[in-house]
Amino acid sequence: MRDAFEALAAEDPAAAAYHHGDLAGLTARIVSTRTRTARAPRAFRTAIAAVVAATGAMTAALVALLAAGPTLPVLAFAAPRPATLYAAAKTATPSVGTVMPRRPLAMPVTGALGPAPSLAAAYRVTLPGTSLRVVERLAGSLGVVGSIGAYNGTVFSETSRAGARVVYDTSSGLATWRYQSGTTPGLTVAELEQAIADEHWAYRVAVASRGGAAAVVVDGSVTALRVTTTVRRGHVVDASGPAFRVAASVNYPLRSPTGALAGLTSVAPTRATSYSLSWSAYTLSDSTIWLLPTFVFRGRTGGHPWTASALAVKTASVTGTGS
């Protein structure tokens, strides 16, 4: 008797006639276990590639920056006005024989000067605070308590009943302050110096006991700014000076004093015999205020004392009238 498989084969002759050419190999492929290599999704692979590319670009930029070294900000002054070669008489077109008055010819200033430091600090300065707060605090330090007034949003003052007054003015570039004692005896020199120190401004000053102009010193640098005082009977009755804080300090390369001297002219033979380094306030084209290193030259012209100044920063760092 045939079993069920034989009966089915008999009903399907094609199945009975088919024989696989490699039955053993086919069986092995069916029963074997295939090892599959894990593969990240395409979106994840794309994100990783972008990160790697960005990291490479940042590394290249950093290497280039370090190779180039730090870049100094350019000191941009306002554009200079065209130079006037001579001043003509305000008349009609001159006829033959008419003399046109001219300014004397400018002659270069001469002098052999020693070398200067290769670098010097430049200071960007800002207002010491809001105007109302500054005048209140300064008046308190100077012993003035009274009513507060304001003019045009730039000038603030506080005045006592005895007429003592403190004024804080921001109307023109560098802010300034002024103290007037009114009918009060005034302050001692030491009290004035202490009041300035209490403001925590960016400078110190040594006021002479007899009054006068005292140089403002910023971080050891003697500037062209001054605190001016009037002293009577040992007390300060009138004083004024700048008010600022240092927002940034940058070291700039300096040009040679002789090179800076070459840009100066005079109407008479002039020879520079010495120079000193000072710091003067300059307002740049972006309205920021800087204390920049400046050469102050001294010498003789026509038998008389002569002095002049020129920006000491190398011209490569300057654009506009400062160059």
Short mmCIF file of C-alpha atoms in Angstrom, two decimals:
data_model
loop_
_atom_site.label_atom_id
_atom_site.label_comp_id
_atom_site.label_asym_id
_atom_site.label_seq_id
_atom_site.Cartn_x
_atom_site.Cartn_y
_atom_site.Cartn_z
CA MET A 1 0.00 0.00 0.00
CA ARG A 2 1.34 3.45 -0.91
CA ASP A 3 1.70 6.11 1.72
CA ALA A 4 0.24 9.60 1.38
CA PHE A 5 3.46 11.18 -0.05
CA GLU A 6 3.63 8.57 -2.82
CA ALA A 7 -0.02 9.19 -3.64
CA LEU A 8 0.54 12.95 -3.96
CA ALA A 9 3.59 12.41 -6.18
CA ALA A 10 1.54 10.18 -8.43
CA GLU A 11 -1.07 12.91 -8.87
CA ASP A 12 1.68 15.47 -9.89
CA PRO A 13 4.09 13.97 -12.43
CA ALA A 14 6.12 17.22 -12.74
CA ALA A 15 6.96 17.20 -9.07
CA ALA A 16 8.07 13.61 -9.28
CA ALA A 17 10.27 14.29 -12.27
CA TYR A 18 12.08 17.37 -10.80
CA HIS A 19 15.46 16.83 -9.15
CA HIS A 20 17.64 19.76 -7.92
CA GLY A 21 21.15 19.71 -9.34
CA ASP A 22 22.78 20.41 -5.95
CA LEU A 23 20.41 19.22 -3.33
CA ALA A 24 23.04 19.06 -0.62
CA GLY A 25 24.09 22.70 -1.23
CA LEU A 26 20.53 23.89 -1.25
CA THR A 27 19.87 22.17 2.04
CA ALA A 28 22.95 23.72 3.59
CA ARG A 29 21.86 27.25 2.53
CA ILE A 30 18.44 26.78 4.03
CA VAL A 31 19.53 25.49 7.41
CA SER A 32 22.64 27.72 7.82
CA THR A 33 22.60 30.97 9.99
CA ARG A 34 23.51 34.20 8.15
CA THR A 35 25.48 36.87 10.06
CA ARG A 36 24.15 40.46 9.33
CA THR A 37 26.45 43.50 9.79
CA ALA A 38 24.70 46.32 11.72
CA ARG A 39 24.41 49.56 9.69
CA ALA A 40 23.37 52.96 11.09
CA PRO A 41 20.38 54.74 9.56
CA ARG A 42 21.16 57.07 6.67
CA ALA A 43 20.04 60.24 8.57
CA PHE A 44 22.39 59.43 11.44
CA ARG A 45 25.30 58.81 9.05
CA THR A 46 24.62 62.18 7.33
CA ALA A 47 24.58 64.06 10.67
CA ILE A 48 27.87 62.51 11.76
CA ALA A 49 29.48 63.45 8.45
CA ALA A 50 28.34 67.08 8.87
CA VAL A 51 29.80 67.24 12.39
CA VAL A 52 33.12 65.87 11.19
CA ALA A 53 33.24 68.40 8.32
CA ALA A 54 32.40 71.34 10.62
CA THR A 55 35.03 70.27 13.14
CA GLY A 56 37.61 70.14 10.38
CA ALA A 57 36.69 73.63 9.18
CA MET A 58 36.86 75.07 12.69
CA THR A 59 40.24 73.47 13.28
CA ALA A 60 41.58 74.91 10.03
CA ALA A 61 40.28 78.39 10.91
CA LEU A 62 41.82 78.23 14.38
CA VAL A 63 45.17 77.16 12.98
CA ALA A 64 45.09 80.03 10.48
CA LEU A 65 44.19 82.54 13.21
CA LEU A 66 46.98 81.40 15.49
CA ALA A 67 49.43 81.53 12.61
CA ALA A 68 48.43 85.08 11.72
CA GLY A 69 48.64 86.39 15.31
CA PRO A 70 46.31 88.89 17.04
CA THR A 71 44.86 91.73 14.97
CA LEU A 72 44.81 95.22 16.47
CA PRO A 73 41.67 97.31 15.99
CA VAL A 74 42.22 100.13 13.51
CA LEU A 75 41.98 103.61 15.02
CA ALA A 76 39.65 105.32 12.53
CA PHE A 77 39.55 109.11 12.67
CA ALA A 78 37.18 111.37 10.76
CA ALA A 79 38.17 111.98 7.14
CA PRO A 80 40.58 114.92 6.82
CA ARG A 81 39.59 118.10 5.05
CA PRO A 82 41.45 119.00 1.84
CA ALA A 83 44.52 121.06 2.61
CA THR A 84 44.51 124.72 1.54
CA LEU A 85 47.80 125.61 -0.12
CA TYR A 86 47.37 129.36 0.09
CA ALA A 87 44.79 132.01 0.91
CA ALA A 88 43.97 134.30 -2.01
CA ALA A 89 42.74 137.89 -1.62
CA LYS A 90 38.95 138.21 -1.80
CA THR A 91 38.94 140.32 -4.97
CA ALA A 92 37.96 139.92 -8.58
CA THR A 93 40.24 138.14 -11.02
CA PRO A 94 43.60 139.92 -10.64
CA SER A 95 45.10 141.80 -13.52
CA VAL A 96 48.76 141.77 -14.48
CA GLY A 97 50.95 143.04 -11.69
CA THR A 98 48.51 142.30 -8.86
CA VAL A 99 50.19 140.54 -5.90
CA MET A 100 48.35 137.52 -4.49
CA PRO A 101 48.97 137.29 -0.73
CA ARG A 102 50.05 133.81 0.30
CA ARG A 103 50.76 132.09 3.54
CA PRO A 104 54.44 131.62 4.35
CA LEU A 105 55.89 128.42 2.98
CA ALA A 106 55.89 125.60 5.53
CA MET A 107 59.33 124.28 6.41
CA PRO A 108 59.98 120.84 7.88
CA VAL A 109 60.97 120.58 11.52
CA THR A 110 64.40 119.00 12.02
CA GLY A 111 66.01 117.20 14.91
CA ALA A 112 67.86 114.01 15.82
CA LEU A 113 65.95 112.25 18.57
CA GLY A 114 66.52 109.02 20.43
CA PRO A 115 64.41 105.86 20.08
CA ALA A 116 61.01 105.38 21.68
CA PRO A 117 59.50 102.26 23.27
CA SER A 118 58.30 99.72 20.71
CA LEU A 119 54.85 99.44 22.30
CA ALA A 120 52.56 101.62 24.39
CA ALA A 121 49.07 101.18 25.77
CA ALA A 122 46.02 102.92 24.34
CA TYR A 123 42.97 103.27 26.57
CA ARG A 124 39.36 103.31 25.44
CA VAL A 125 37.43 105.33 28.01
CA THR A 126 33.73 105.55 28.81
CA LEU A 127 31.41 107.55 31.02
CA PRO A 128 31.69 106.61 34.71
CA GLY A 129 27.95 105.90 35.00
CA THR A 130 24.52 107.43 34.54
CA SER A 131 24.67 111.22 34.84
CA LEU A 132 22.24 111.58 37.73
CA ARG A 133 23.97 108.89 39.75
CA VAL A 134 27.40 110.39 39.08
CA VAL A 135 26.45 113.91 40.16
CA GLU A 136 24.74 112.61 43.31
CA ARG A 137 27.69 110.46 44.29
CA LEU A 138 30.30 113.14 43.48
CA ALA A 139 28.36 115.82 45.34
CA GLY A 140 28.17 113.56 48.36
CA SER A 141 31.93 112.94 48.25
CA LEU A 142 32.56 116.70 48.04
CA GLY A 143 30.15 117.50 50.87
CA VAL A 144 27.54 119.23 48.71
CA VAL A 145 23.92 118.38 49.53
CA GLY A 146 21.06 120.27 47.95
CA SER A 147 18.77 120.49 44.95
CA ILE A 148 19.55 118.76 41.65
CA GLY A 149 19.14 120.45 38.31
CA ALA A 150 19.57 119.30 34.71
CA TYR A 151 20.08 121.07 31.41
CA ASN A 152 19.51 119.57 27.96
CA GLY A 153 19.96 116.05 29.32
CA THR A 154 23.75 116.42 29.32
CA VAL A 155 24.57 118.78 32.20
CA PHE A 156 23.59 117.87 35.76
CA SER A 157 24.26 119.82 38.92
CA GLU A 158 23.65 119.77 42.64
CA THR A 159 23.65 123.02 44.61
CA SER A 160 23.54 123.52 48.38
CA ARG A 161 21.83 126.37 50.21
CA ALA A 162 25.26 127.92 50.88
CA GLY A 163 25.94 128.07 47.15
CA ALA A 164 28.37 125.16 46.97
CA ARG A 165 27.89 123.48 43.63
CA VAL A 166 28.91 120.37 41.70
CA VAL A 167 28.42 120.15 37.92
CA TYR A 168 28.77 117.05 35.75
CA ASP A 169 28.91 117.73 31.99
CA THR A 170 28.74 115.15 29.17
CA SER A 171 27.90 117.58 26.37
CA SER A 172 31.22 117.42 24.53
CA GLY A 173 33.16 114.18 24.27
CA LEU A 174 35.02 113.38 27.45
CA ALA A 175 32.86 114.03 30.52
CA THR A 176 34.00 116.71 32.98
CA TRP A 177 33.16 117.75 36.54
CA ARG A 178 33.46 121.02 38.44
CA TYR A 179 33.28 121.96 42.11
CA GLN A 180 32.65 125.47 43.47
CA SER A 181 32.64 126.14 47.21
CA GLY A 182 30.22 129.07 47.16
CA THR A 183 30.15 130.77 50.56
CA THR A 184 31.49 127.69 52.36
CA PRO A 185 35.19 127.51 53.36
CA GLY A 186 35.80 124.85 50.71
CA LEU A 187 37.76 121.61 50.87
CA THR A 188 41.32 120.88 51.82
CA VAL A 189 43.56 119.50 49.10
CA ALA A 190 43.60 116.12 50.86
CA GLU A 191 39.79 116.07 50.96
CA LEU A 192 39.59 116.78 47.24
CA GLU A 193 42.07 114.01 46.42
CA GLN A 194 40.13 111.59 48.63
CA ALA A 195 36.84 112.54 46.96
CA ILE A 196 38.33 111.76 43.54
CA ALA A 197 39.68 108.44 44.85
CA ASP A 198 36.25 107.57 46.28
CA GLU A 199 34.74 107.84 42.80
CA HIS A 200 36.87 104.89 41.65
CA TRP A 201 37.57 106.59 38.36
CA ALA A 202 40.39 105.38 36.14
CA TYR A 203 42.98 107.90 37.28
CA ARG A 204 44.84 109.38 40.19
CA VAL A 205 46.07 112.93 40.65
CA ALA A 206 48.34 114.78 43.07
CA VAL A 207 47.00 118.29 43.66
CA ALA A 208 49.56 120.93 44.66
CA SER A 209 48.91 122.72 47.95
CA ARG A 210 48.99 126.05 46.13
CA GLY A 211 46.60 124.89 43.41
CA GLY A 212 47.13 125.01 39.68
CA ALA A 213 47.02 122.23 37.08
CA ALA A 214 47.87 118.67 38.11
CA ALA A 215 48.48 115.89 35.57
CA VAL A 216 46.00 113.02 35.38
CA VAL A 217 47.80 109.66 35.60
CA VAL A 218 46.21 106.51 34.14
CA ASP A 219 47.85 103.18 34.96
CA GLY A 220 51.19 104.94 35.42
CA SER A 221 50.86 106.86 32.14
CA VAL A 222 51.00 110.65 32.48
CA THR A 223 48.28 112.13 30.26
CA ALA A 224 47.68 115.57 28.82
CA LEU A 225 44.50 115.80 30.91
CA ARG A 226 44.55 118.01 33.97
CA VAL A 227 42.71 118.60 37.24
CA THR A 228 42.75 122.37 37.81
CA THR A 229 42.27 123.87 41.27
CA THR A 230 42.08 127.29 42.87
CA VAL A 231 43.28 127.31 46.48
CA ARG A 232 42.68 130.14 48.94
CA ARG A 233 43.82 130.10 52.56
CA GLY A 234 44.64 126.43 52.24
CA HIS A 235 41.21 125.41 50.90
CA VAL A 236 40.03 124.49 47.42
CA VAL A 237 37.33 126.92 46.32
CA ASP A 238 37.17 125.87 42.67
CA ALA A 239 38.22 122.63 40.95
CA SER A 240 37.54 120.86 37.67
CA GLY A 241 38.73 117.82 35.77
CA PRO A 242 37.77 114.83 33.60
CA ALA A 243 35.49 111.96 34.60
CA PHE A 244 35.91 108.56 32.95
CA ARG A 245 36.59 104.88 33.39
CA VAL A 246 38.80 102.65 31.24
CA ALA A 247 36.79 100.13 29.22
CA ALA A 248 39.72 98.54 27.34
CA SER A 249 43.50 98.72 27.10
CA VAL A 250 45.35 97.74 23.91
CA ASN A 251 49.10 97.81 23.23
CA TYR A 252 49.93 99.48 19.91
CA PRO A 253 53.30 99.60 18.10
CA LEU A 254 54.87 103.05 18.06
CA ARG A 255 56.65 104.80 15.21
CA SER A 256 59.99 106.46 15.74
CA PRO A 257 60.06 110.02 17.13
CA THR A 258 62.15 111.15 14.15
CA GLY A 259 59.57 109.69 11.77
CA ALA A 260 56.73 111.45 13.57
CA LEU A 261 58.74 114.67 13.56
CA ALA A 262 59.03 114.48 9.76
CA GLY A 263 55.31 115.13 9.47
CA LEU A 264 55.49 118.47 11.28
CA THR A 265 56.11 121.82 9.63
CA SER A 266 56.77 125.36 10.79
CA VAL A 267 56.86 128.83 9.24
CA ALA A 268 60.37 129.42 10.62
CA PRO A 269 63.46 127.24 10.94
CA THR A 270 62.68 124.92 13.86
CA ARG A 271 64.72 122.25 15.52
CA ALA A 272 63.39 119.74 18.05
CA THR A 273 65.83 118.98 20.84
CA SER A 274 63.81 116.59 23.03
CA TYR A 275 60.54 114.73 23.30
CA SER A 276 58.37 113.00 25.88
CA LEU A 277 55.52 110.50 25.67
CA SER A 278 52.09 111.60 26.82
CA TRP A 279 48.49 110.43 26.36
CA SER A 280 45.86 112.65 24.75
CA ALA A 281 42.11 112.20 24.29
CA TYR A 282 40.94 111.52 20.72
CA THR A 283 37.37 111.00 19.50
CA LEU A 284 37.25 108.43 16.69
CA SER A 285 34.81 108.23 13.80
CA ASP A 286 32.64 105.73 15.71
CA SER A 287 32.32 108.29 18.57
CA THR A 288 34.44 106.24 20.98
CA ILE A 289 37.02 108.15 23.00
CA TRP A 290 40.59 106.90 23.35
CA LEU A 291 43.62 108.07 25.27
CA LEU A 292 46.35 107.53 22.69
CA PRO A 293 50.12 107.77 23.10
CA THR A 294 51.42 111.06 21.72
CA PHE A 295 54.91 112.48 21.19
CA VAL A 296 55.36 115.93 22.72
CA PHE A 297 58.31 117.66 21.04
CA ARG A 298 60.27 120.62 22.43
CA GLY A 299 62.88 122.78 20.79
CA ARG A 300 63.64 126.23 19.45
CA THR A 301 62.24 128.27 16.60
CA GLY A 302 63.58 131.68 15.72
CA GLY A 303 65.33 131.86 19.09
CA HIS A 304 62.13 131.14 21.01
CA PRO A 305 60.87 128.02 22.82
CA TRP A 306 58.79 125.73 20.61
CA THR A 307 56.56 122.75 21.35
CA ALA A 308 54.35 120.51 19.23
CA SER A 309 52.74 117.10 19.42
CA ALA A 310 52.09 114.19 17.05
CA LEU A 311 50.33 110.87 17.36
CA ALA A 312 52.85 108.17 18.29
CA VAL A 313 50.92 105.12 17.05
CA LYS A 314 52.25 103.57 13.83
CA THR A 315 50.32 104.74 10.78
CA ALA A 316 49.46 101.14 9.83
CA SER A 317 47.00 101.15 12.76
CA VAL A 318 45.48 104.56 11.93
CA THR A 319 43.14 105.90 9.25
CA GLY A 320 41.92 109.48 8.79
CA THR A 321 43.34 112.64 10.30
CA GLY A 322 45.21 110.78 13.01
CA SER A 323 47.67 109.43 10.46
#
